């Protein structure tokens, strides 16, 4: 997307060894919406890290994927238990538009 910042990562946690934290701080971002590959690994780790840094954090369940359904659901369940909201893409769009 034009004007977007791309942060390349090489570990499970997108905050480790990257400038993601500085980018979010510079732009005064207070919410992180996480989606991607390996729900129970990269997505969950990054989402928990965002939560631990004080960001409101949403994990988009239908915009993540894992090696199998069991792993995917375990990642969503673990994150949703104590770290933030697990939402659908439709719910995220509605919330961002102010539909709720």
CSV table of C-alpha atoms in Angstrom, one decimal:
chain,number,residue,atom,x,y,z
A,1,UNK,CA,0.0,0.0,0.0
A,2,UNK,CA,1.4,3.4,-0.9
A,3,UNK,CA,2.7,5.4,2.0
A,4,UNK,CA,2.8,2.3,4.3
A,5,UNK,CA,5.9,1.5,6.4
A,6,UNK,CA,7.3,-2.0,5.9
A,7,UNK,CA,9.1,-3.6,8.8
A,8,UNK,CA,11.1,-6.7,7.9
A,9,UNK,CA,11.4,-9.2,10.8
A,10,UNK,CA,13.5,-12.3,11.2
A,11,UNK,CA,12.1,-13.8,14.5
A,12,UNK,CA,8.7,-14.8,15.8
A,13,UNK,CA,8.3,-11.4,17.5
A,14,UNK,CA,8.0,-8.4,15.1
A,15,UNK,CA,9.3,-6.1,17.8
A,16,UNK,CA,12.6,-7.9,18.3
A,17,UNK,CA,15.6,-6.6,16.3
A,18,UNK,CA,13.3,-4.3,14.3
A,19,UNK,CA,12.3,-0.6,14.4
A,20,UNK,CA,8.6,-1.5,14.8
A,21,UNK,CA,8.3,0.0,18.3
A,22,UNK,CA,9.9,3.2,17.1
A,23,UNK,CA,7.7,3.4,14.1
A,24,UNK,CA,4.5,3.0,16.2
A,25,UNK,CA,5.7,5.5,18.8
A,26,UNK,CA,6.7,8.1,16.1
A,27,UNK,CA,3.2,7.8,14.6
A,28,UNK,CA,1.5,7.9,18.0
A,29,UNK,CA,-0.2,4.5,17.3
A,30,UNK,CA,-2.0,3.1,20.3
A,31,UNK,CA,-3.6,0.0,18.8
A,32,UNK,CA,-2.0,-2.9,16.9
A,33,UNK,CA,-4.0,-5.2,14.7
A,34,UNK,CA,-2.2,-8.5,14.0
A,35,UNK,CA,-2.8,-10.9,11.2
A,36,UNK,CA,-0.5,-13.3,9.2
A,37,UNK,CA,1.0,-16.7,9.1
A,38,UNK,CA,1.5,-19.1,12.0
A,39,UNK,CA,-1.2,-18.0,14.3
A,40,UNK,CA,0.3,-19.9,17.3
A,41,UNK,CA,3.8,-18.7,16.7
A,42,UNK,CA,4.5,-15.5,14.9
A,43,UNK,CA,1.1,-13.8,15.2
A,44,UNK,CA,0.6,-14.8,18.8
A,45,UNK,CA,4.1,-13.8,19.9
A,46,UNK,CA,3.9,-10.4,18.1
A,47,UNK,CA,0.4,-9.8,19.5
A,48,UNK,CA,1.5,-10.6,23.1
A,49,UNK,CA,4.5,-8.4,22.7
A,50,UNK,CA,2.4,-5.5,21.6
A,51,UNK,CA,0.1,-6.1,24.6
A,52,UNK,CA,3.1,-6.2,26.9
A,53,UNK,CA,4.2,-2.9,25.5
A,54,UNK,CA,0.9,-1.2,26.3
A,55,UNK,CA,-0.9,-1.3,23.0
A,56,UNK,CA,-4.5,-2.2,22.6
A,57,UNK,CA,-4.1,-5.4,20.6
A,58,UNK,CA,-6.5,-7.2,18.3
A,59,UNK,CA,-5.7,-10.6,16.7
A,60,UNK,CA,-7.7,-11.2,13.5
A,61,UNK,CA,-8.7,-14.8,13.7
A,62,UNK,CA,-9.8,-15.3,10.1
A,63,UNK,CA,-6.8,-13.4,8.7
A,64,UNK,CA,-4.3,-15.7,10.4
A,65,UNK,CA,-3.4,-19.2,9.5
A,66,UNK,CA,-1.3,-22.0,10.9
A,67,UNK,CA,0.0,-25.5,10.0
A,68,UNK,CA,-3.3,-27.0,11.1
A,69,UNK,CA,-6.7,-26.1,12.6
A,70,UNK,CA,-5.7,-27.3,16.1
A,71,UNK,CA,-2.6,-25.1,16.3
A,72,UNK,CA,-4.6,-22.1,14.8
A,73,UNK,CA,-7.4,-22.4,17.4
A,74,UNK,CA,-4.9,-22.9,20.2
A,75,UNK,CA,-3.1,-19.7,19.3
A,76,UNK,CA,-6.4,-17.7,19.2
A,77,UNK,CA,-7.6,-19.2,22.4
A,78,UNK,CA,-4.4,-18.5,24.3
A,79,UNK,CA,-4.2,-14.9,23.1
A,80,UNK,CA,-7.9,-14.2,23.7
A,81,UNK,CA,-7.7,-15.6,27.2
A,82,UNK,CA,-5.6,-12.8,28.7
A,83,UNK,CA,-4.0,-10.5,26.1
A,84,UNK,CA,-6.5,-8.9,23.8
A,85,UNK,CA,-9.5,-9.3,21.5
A,86,UNK,CA,-9.7,-12.0,18.9
A,87,UNK,CA,-11.9,-10.6,16.1
A,88,UNK,CA,-13.0,-11.4,12.6
A,89,UNK,CA,-12.0,-9.2,9.6
A,90,UNK,CA,-15.6,-8.0,9.4
A,91,UNK,CA,-15.6,-7.0,13.1
A,92,UNK,CA,-12.3,-5.1,12.7
A,93,UNK,CA,-13.5,-3.2,9.7
A,94,UNK,CA,-16.8,-2.3,11.5
A,95,UNK,CA,-14.9,-1.2,14.6
A,96,UNK,CA,-12.5,0.9,12.6
A,97,UNK,CA,-15.3,2.5,10.7
A,98,UNK,CA,-17.1,3.2,13.9
A,99,UNK,CA,-20.1,1.0,13.1
A,100,UNK,CA,-20.3,-0.2,16.7
